[in-house]
Amino acid sequence: MIFRQLFDSVSGTYSYLLASRAGGEALILDPVLEKADRYCKLLQELDLRLVKAVDTHLHADHVTGLGELRDRTQCITIMGEQSKADVVSMRVSDGDKVTIEGLCLEAMYTPGHTDDSYSYLMGDRVFTGDTLLIRGTGRTDFQNGSARAQYDSIFNRLLKLPEETMVFPAHDYKGDTVSTIGEEKRYNPRLQVKSIDDYVELMNNLNLPNPKLMDVVLPANMHVGLHQDELAKEGLSLSARDAIASLGRPDILLVDLRESGERAKHGTLAGALHAPYPGICATLQPGGMLREVAAATGRRVVFFCAFGERSAMAVAAAKKAGLMNTAHIEGGMDAWKKAGGPVVHG
């Protein structure tokens, strides 16, 4: 496995680059905007293709690199379903799996630092975001934080993991890089409390100043969505209502870009072909499945996904590959359901 822990000294943020092999798919956790050049250079050096970028929560101390990395690499952006961010490609909930070739991370909902905080468990290690830090815990005094919820997340979720599980947090300010669940149980001063009420009292009396850039960073991190209006201006978008009206038309080929787990959980559209987004470029090349089906049938390929991010990128990829007769459903399945469109399960 390729595993890189990358540090931003300005905000004390750790980002993690993961891949199962050189030349394969990669995932990054908690990227920092200012480090995007560094990430891209490392991806190139290791011959990796970034397919997913994940934020453990809405950060208040640095601007996320999600949007920049999506624009540079066409990767899928991922956050928890509780996130206030306007649009990400995929939203996960507790127990969902985030997969790339050869690797699987399990999403654990661990609120407390914020109400959208997630940890990600992968085999012998857990990425704890700001929920559990090395010899500390994330503050709980803003962004709908809750010391009570954080106690539950730590004591009833994270500390129940095997003691040898390595802990990789999203921040450290003292130079520590890794710990274990067992170490934190024994030596983390904030976890030596006798009860939930003791923990709440401890966290409510920290009296920390707000992060320096919080007023700038939070609004920026809430608006990372791809601007889908450009495609609408070019006539390459269908509103959810227009898409519902065109359901079943013989000249349209609906293509679902979501992953199998998303389809099983949220349903799909009748008659839709399944072509997961990470493989989209191959299917659009000459000889590729979508290219051949579109050519053989003369049908217009209409992409859709969860929120319209992946489908917008697929339209751009199709144009680049010379396939012009495509469009996407603006706002994806989310907009389709809100507009009352029929959904097929199973």
Short mmCIF file of C-alpha atoms in Angstrom, two decimals:
data_model
loop_
_atom_site.label_atom_id
_atom_site.label_comp_id
_atom_site.label_asym_id
_atom_site.label_seq_id
_atom_site.Cartn_x
_atom_site.Cartn_y
_atom_site.Cartn_z
CA MET A 1 0.00 0.00 0.00
CA ILE A 2 1.09 3.55 -0.69
CA PHE A 3 0.49 5.74 2.37
CA ARG A 4 1.63 9.33 2.67
CA GLN A 5 1.01 11.66 5.61
CA LEU A 6 1.33 15.25 4.39
CA PHE A 7 1.54 18.28 6.67
CA ASP A 8 0.47 21.91 6.32
CA SER A 9 2.44 23.85 8.93
CA VAL A 10 0.26 26.98 8.69
CA SER A 11 -2.91 25.26 9.90
CA GLY A 12 -1.34 22.19 11.55
CA THR A 13 -3.35 19.98 9.18
CA TYR A 14 -2.51 16.41 8.22
CA SER A 15 -3.70 15.20 4.82
CA TYR A 16 -3.41 11.54 3.83
CA LEU A 17 -2.81 10.11 0.38
CA LEU A 18 -3.75 6.43 -0.02
CA ALA A 19 -3.41 3.93 -2.87
CA SER A 20 -3.09 0.17 -3.11
CA ARG A 21 -0.32 0.25 -5.73
CA ALA A 22 1.80 2.47 -7.95
CA GLY A 23 -0.04 3.20 -11.20
CA GLY A 24 -3.44 2.75 -9.51
CA GLU A 25 -6.30 4.78 -8.09
CA ALA A 26 -5.69 7.13 -5.16
CA LEU A 27 -7.72 8.83 -2.46
CA ILE A 28 -6.85 11.89 -0.38
CA LEU A 29 -8.26 12.83 3.03
CA ASP A 30 -8.55 16.44 4.26
CA PRO A 31 -6.59 18.21 1.50
CA VAL A 32 -5.53 21.86 2.02
CA LEU A 33 -6.05 24.29 -0.88
CA GLU A 34 -2.56 25.82 -0.72
CA LYS A 35 -0.97 22.36 -1.00
CA ALA A 36 -2.77 21.36 -4.23
CA ASP A 37 0.42 21.76 -6.33
CA ARG A 38 2.29 19.51 -3.93
CA TYR A 39 -0.41 16.82 -4.04
CA CYS A 40 -0.56 16.88 -7.83
CA LYS A 41 3.24 16.62 -8.12
CA LEU A 42 3.26 13.64 -5.74
CA LEU A 43 0.45 11.95 -7.68
CA GLN A 44 2.47 12.38 -10.86
CA GLU A 45 5.68 11.08 -9.25
CA LEU A 46 3.93 8.00 -7.87
CA ASP A 47 1.98 7.48 -11.12
CA LEU A 48 -1.37 7.66 -9.29
CA ARG A 49 -4.81 8.73 -10.51
CA LEU A 50 -6.74 10.66 -7.87
CA VAL A 51 -10.34 9.41 -7.96
CA LYS A 52 -11.69 10.53 -4.56
CA ALA A 53 -11.06 13.48 -2.23
CA VAL A 54 -12.66 13.32 1.22
CA ASP A 55 -13.12 15.93 3.96
CA THR A 56 -13.78 14.50 7.42
CA HIS A 57 -15.82 17.62 8.30
CA LEU A 58 -16.32 21.27 7.39
CA HIS A 59 -12.99 22.82 8.39
CA ALA A 60 -12.73 26.20 10.12
CA ASP A 61 -8.97 26.74 10.03
CA HIS A 62 -8.05 26.19 6.38
CA VAL A 63 -9.69 26.32 2.97
CA THR A 64 -10.35 22.82 1.68
CA GLY A 65 -8.58 21.52 -1.42
CA LEU A 66 -11.65 19.53 -2.54
CA GLY A 67 -12.82 21.93 -5.26
CA GLU A 68 -9.34 22.62 -6.62
CA LEU A 69 -8.46 18.93 -6.80
CA ARG A 70 -11.78 18.14 -8.49
CA ASP A 71 -11.08 20.83 -11.10
CA ARG A 72 -7.55 19.57 -11.70
CA THR A 73 -8.12 15.82 -11.61
CA GLN A 74 -11.91 15.37 -12.13
CA CYS A 75 -12.01 13.36 -8.88
CA ILE A 76 -15.14 12.66 -6.83
CA THR A 77 -15.56 14.91 -3.76
CA ILE A 78 -16.98 13.30 -0.60
CA MET A 79 -18.34 14.56 2.72
CA GLY A 80 -20.86 13.38 5.30
CA GLU A 81 -24.56 13.78 4.59
CA GLN A 82 -24.84 16.34 7.43
CA SER A 83 -22.35 18.72 5.79
CA LYS A 84 -23.35 22.34 5.11
CA ALA A 85 -21.14 22.38 1.99
CA ASP A 86 -23.30 23.32 -1.01
CA VAL A 87 -22.44 20.48 -3.37
CA VAL A 88 -20.10 17.52 -3.16
CA SER A 89 -20.20 14.57 -5.56
CA MET A 90 -21.07 12.01 -2.90
CA ARG A 91 -22.44 12.21 0.63
CA VAL A 92 -21.88 9.35 3.04
CA SER A 93 -23.65 8.24 6.19
CA ASP A 94 -22.60 5.97 9.06
CA GLY A 95 -21.45 2.56 7.86
CA ASP A 96 -21.11 3.53 4.19
CA LYS A 97 -17.99 2.31 2.38
CA VAL A 98 -15.68 4.61 0.44
CA THR A 99 -13.74 2.44 -1.99
CA ILE A 100 -10.98 2.80 -4.53
CA GLU A 101 -9.16 0.02 -6.32
CA GLY A 102 -7.78 -2.29 -3.61
CA LEU A 103 -8.80 -0.18 -0.59
CA CYS A 104 -11.97 0.32 1.45
CA LEU A 105 -12.68 2.92 4.14
CA GLU A 106 -15.72 2.61 6.41
CA ALA A 107 -17.43 5.88 7.32
CA MET A 108 -18.09 6.29 11.05
CA TYR A 109 -20.32 9.18 12.06
CA THR A 110 -18.49 10.75 15.02
CA PRO A 111 -20.11 14.14 15.71
CA GLY A 112 -19.08 16.47 18.49
CA HIS A 113 -16.32 18.71 17.13
CA THR A 114 -18.87 19.62 14.44
CA ASP A 115 -22.23 18.09 13.61
CA ASP A 116 -20.83 16.73 10.31
CA SER A 117 -17.68 15.06 11.70
CA TYR A 118 -16.78 11.61 10.35
CA SER A 119 -13.94 9.21 11.04
CA TYR A 120 -12.80 6.63 8.48
CA LEU A 121 -11.72 3.14 9.47
CA MET A 122 -9.39 1.21 7.20
CA GLY A 123 -8.09 -2.09 8.54
CA ASP A 124 -5.41 -1.40 11.15
CA ARG A 125 -5.88 2.39 11.19
CA VAL A 126 -8.55 5.00 11.76
CA PHE A 127 -8.56 8.55 10.43
CA THR A 128 -10.26 10.51 13.18
CA GLY A 129 -10.50 14.00 11.69
CA ASP A 130 -10.74 16.43 14.62
CA THR A 131 -12.82 14.10 16.81
CA LEU A 132 -9.89 12.36 18.52
CA LEU A 133 -6.48 14.02 18.41
CA ILE A 134 -3.19 12.71 19.77
CA ARG A 135 -3.37 13.46 23.52
CA GLY A 136 -6.32 15.76 22.87
CA THR A 137 -9.79 16.06 21.36
CA GLY A 138 -11.30 18.56 18.94
CA ARG A 139 -12.95 21.64 20.45
CA THR A 140 -16.74 21.55 20.64
CA ASP A 141 -17.67 25.23 21.02
CA PHE A 142 -18.72 26.20 17.48
CA GLN A 143 -20.25 24.80 14.23
CA ASN A 144 -23.00 22.98 16.13
CA GLY A 145 -20.36 21.23 18.22
CA SER A 146 -21.42 19.24 21.25
CA ALA A 147 -19.21 17.92 24.05
CA ARG A 148 -21.93 15.40 24.90
CA ALA A 149 -22.04 14.07 21.32
CA GLN A 150 -18.25 13.98 21.18
CA TYR A 151 -18.02 11.94 24.39
CA ASP A 152 -20.38 9.42 22.83
CA SER A 153 -18.40 9.36 19.55
CA ILE A 154 -15.11 8.80 21.37
CA PHE A 155 -16.05 6.51 24.25
CA ASN A 156 -18.79 4.49 22.54
CA ARG A 157 -17.35 4.32 19.01
CA LEU A 158 -13.65 5.04 18.60
CA LEU A 159 -12.39 3.63 21.90
CA LYS A 160 -14.28 0.40 21.18
CA LEU A 161 -11.91 -0.29 18.28
CA PRO A 162 -9.02 -2.75 18.93
CA GLU A 163 -6.36 -1.11 21.10
CA GLU A 164 -3.63 -1.61 18.47
CA THR A 165 -5.62 0.39 15.88
CA MET A 166 -3.44 3.29 14.72
CA VAL A 167 -4.91 6.78 15.13
CA PHE A 168 -4.23 9.31 12.38
CA PRO A 169 -5.86 12.70 13.17
CA ALA A 170 -6.49 15.66 10.86
CA HIS A 171 -4.48 18.01 13.08
CA ASP A 172 -1.56 18.12 15.42
CA TYR A 173 0.19 21.14 16.90
CA LYS A 174 2.98 19.42 18.84
CA GLY A 175 4.71 17.35 16.16
CA ASP A 176 3.11 13.97 16.92
CA THR A 177 2.23 11.98 13.81
CA VAL A 178 0.46 8.82 14.95
CA SER A 179 -0.91 7.16 18.08
CA THR A 180 -3.03 4.11 18.89
CA ILE A 181 -6.44 3.64 20.47
CA GLY A 182 -4.78 1.93 23.48
CA GLU A 183 -2.34 4.82 23.98
CA GLU A 184 -5.09 7.41 23.83
CA LYS A 185 -7.21 5.47 26.32
CA ARG A 186 -4.32 5.47 28.78
CA TYR A 187 -2.52 8.76 28.19
CA ASN A 188 -4.93 11.26 26.61
CA PRO A 189 -5.60 13.70 29.49
CA ARG A 190 -9.09 14.57 28.20
CA LEU A 191 -10.16 10.93 28.29
CA GLN A 192 -9.36 10.38 31.96
CA VAL A 193 -12.77 11.73 33.03
CA LYS A 194 -15.11 9.76 35.28
CA SER A 195 -18.36 10.60 33.47
CA ILE A 196 -19.96 12.33 30.49
CA ASP A 197 -20.79 15.31 32.73
CA ASP A 198 -17.12 15.66 33.71
CA TYR A 199 -16.16 15.64 30.02
CA VAL A 200 -18.79 18.27 29.15
CA GLU A 201 -17.56 20.50 31.99
CA LEU A 202 -13.94 20.07 30.85
CA MET A 203 -14.73 20.94 27.21
CA ASN A 204 -17.01 23.86 28.14
CA ASN A 205 -14.21 25.52 30.10
CA LEU A 206 -11.40 25.46 27.52
CA ASN A 207 -12.00 29.13 26.56
CA LEU A 208 -10.09 28.88 23.27
CA PRO A 209 -9.93 31.78 20.79
CA ASN A 210 -11.64 31.19 17.43
CA PRO A 211 -9.37 30.02 14.57
CA LYS A 212 -7.78 33.13 13.02
CA LEU A 213 -9.27 32.69 9.56
CA MET A 214 -12.61 31.16 10.57
CA ASP A 215 -14.75 34.01 9.17
CA VAL A 216 -13.11 33.67 5.77
CA VAL A 217 -12.61 29.90 5.71
CA LEU A 218 -16.09 28.67 6.66
CA PRO A 219 -17.98 30.52 3.88
CA ALA A 220 -15.34 29.37 1.36
CA ASN A 221 -15.66 25.76 2.49
CA MET A 222 -19.45 25.88 2.19
CA HIS A 223 -19.17 26.79 -1.50
CA VAL A 224 -17.00 24.15 -3.15
CA GLY A 225 -19.62 22.99 -5.67
CA LEU A 226 -18.97 22.84 -9.39
CA HIS A 227 -20.72 25.62 -11.31
CA GLN A 228 -23.27 23.65 -13.31
CA ASP A 229 -24.92 26.76 -14.79
CA GLU A 230 -22.35 26.93 -17.63
CA LEU A 231 -23.66 23.64 -19.01
CA ALA A 232 -27.22 24.93 -18.77
CA LYS A 233 -26.26 27.97 -20.88
CA GLU A 234 -24.81 25.63 -23.50
CA GLY A 235 -28.02 23.58 -23.61
CA LEU A 236 -26.27 20.59 -22.08
CA SER A 237 -28.44 20.38 -18.94
CA LEU A 238 -31.90 19.05 -18.29
CA SER A 239 -33.75 20.31 -15.24
CA ALA A 240 -35.20 17.58 -13.07
CA ARG A 241 -38.70 18.45 -14.35
CA ASP A 242 -37.60 18.25 -18.01
CA ALA A 243 -35.84 14.97 -17.30
CA ILE A 244 -38.96 13.52 -15.67
CA ALA A 245 -41.01 14.58 -18.69
CA SER A 246 -38.55 12.85 -21.05
CA LEU A 247 -38.45 9.56 -19.11
CA GLY A 248 -39.00 6.63 -21.46
CA ARG A 249 -38.30 8.58 -24.64
CA PRO A 250 -36.63 6.27 -27.19
CA ASP A 251 -34.09 8.89 -28.30
CA ILE A 252 -32.57 9.27 -24.82
CA LEU A 253 -30.13 6.93 -23.07
CA LEU A 254 -29.97 7.51 -19.31
CA VAL A 255 -26.60 6.70 -17.74
CA ASP A 256 -26.22 6.34 -13.97
CA LEU A 257 -22.69 7.33 -12.87
CA ARG A 258 -23.09 6.43 -9.20
CA GLU A 259 -21.55 3.47 -7.44
CA SER A 260 -23.43 0.25 -6.75
CA GLY A 261 -23.81 1.08 -3.04
CA GLU A 262 -25.44 4.42 -3.84
CA ARG A 263 -27.85 2.80 -6.28
CA ALA A 264 -28.83 0.13 -3.77
CA LYS A 265 -29.40 2.73 -1.07
CA HIS A 266 -31.14 5.48 -3.03
CA GLY A 267 -32.62 3.69 -6.07
CA THR A 268 -32.15 4.55 -9.75
CA LEU A 269 -34.13 5.58 -12.83
CA ALA A 270 -36.05 3.14 -15.00
CA GLY A 271 -34.06 1.89 -17.99
CA ALA A 272 -30.80 3.56 -16.92
CA LEU A 273 -27.49 2.04 -17.93
CA HIS A 274 -24.91 1.77 -15.12
CA ALA A 275 -21.45 3.18 -15.86
CA PRO A 276 -19.66 4.23 -12.64
CA TYR A 277 -17.95 7.60 -12.95
CA PRO A 278 -14.31 6.56 -12.29
CA GLY A 279 -14.30 4.56 -15.55
CA ILE A 280 -16.07 7.20 -17.63
CA CYS A 281 -13.12 8.21 -19.82
CA ALA A 282 -12.55 4.63 -21.02
CA THR A 283 -16.22 4.15 -21.96
CA LEU A 284 -16.22 7.39 -24.00
CA GLN A 285 -13.16 6.53 -26.11
CA PRO A 286 -13.53 4.91 -29.56
CA GLY A 287 -14.45 1.27 -28.87
CA GLY A 288 -15.74 2.17 -25.39
CA MET A 289 -19.19 0.95 -24.39
CA LEU A 290 -20.98 4.32 -24.20
CA ARG A 291 -19.36 5.59 -27.39
CA GLU A 292 -20.45 2.47 -29.27
CA VAL A 293 -24.01 2.43 -27.87
CA ALA A 294 -24.49 6.13 -28.67
CA ALA A 295 -23.17 5.62 -32.22
CA ALA A 296 -25.22 2.47 -32.86
CA THR A 297 -28.51 3.87 -31.56
CA GLY A 298 -28.20 7.59 -32.28
CA ARG A 299 -29.58 8.27 -28.81
CA ARG A 300 -28.61 11.27 -26.72
CA VAL A 301 -26.63 10.19 -23.66
CA VAL A 302 -28.02 11.85 -20.52
CA PHE A 303 -25.79 11.38 -17.47
CA PHE A 304 -26.99 11.58 -13.89
CA CYS A 305 -25.45 11.07 -10.45
CA ALA A 306 -26.28 12.06 -6.85
CA PHE A 307 -26.07 15.88 -7.03
CA GLY A 308 -24.99 16.71 -10.59
CA GLU A 309 -21.23 17.02 -9.98
CA ARG A 310 -20.08 13.79 -11.59
CA SER A 311 -22.57 14.13 -14.44
CA ALA A 312 -21.37 17.67 -15.22
CA MET A 313 -17.79 16.38 -15.35
CA ALA A 314 -18.91 13.47 -17.55
CA VAL A 315 -20.45 15.89 -20.08
CA ALA A 316 -17.13 17.77 -20.20
CA ALA A 317 -15.24 14.48 -20.63
CA ALA A 318 -17.62 13.46 -23.45
CA LYS A 319 -17.04 16.75 -25.26
CA LYS A 320 -13.29 16.28 -24.92
CA ALA A 321 -13.63 12.76 -26.37
CA GLY A 322 -15.60 14.13 -29.33
CA LEU A 323 -19.03 12.87 -28.23
CA MET A 324 -21.25 15.93 -28.53
CA ASN A 325 -24.77 14.57 -28.17
CA THR A 326 -24.79 14.41 -24.35
CA ALA A 327 -26.39 16.23 -21.42
CA HIS A 328 -26.85 15.79 -17.69
CA ILE A 329 -29.63 16.07 -15.15
CA GLU A 330 -28.98 19.21 -13.11
CA GLY A 331 -28.87 18.45 -9.39
CA GLY A 332 -28.92 14.68 -10.01
CA MET A 333 -31.04 12.20 -8.08
CA ASP A 334 -31.42 14.71 -5.27
CA ALA A 335 -33.23 17.17 -7.57
CA TRP A 336 -35.11 14.33 -9.31
CA LYS A 337 -36.57 13.10 -6.01
CA LYS A 338 -37.43 16.63 -4.85
CA ALA A 339 -39.31 17.14 -8.12
CA GLY A 340 -41.31 13.95 -7.48
CA GLY A 341 -39.66 11.77 -10.13
CA PRO A 342 -40.25 8.00 -9.99
CA VAL A 343 -37.44 5.88 -8.55
CA VAL A 344 -36.78 2.19 -9.13
CA HIS A 345 -35.36 0.03 -6.30
CA GLY A 346 -33.82 -3.42 -6.48
#
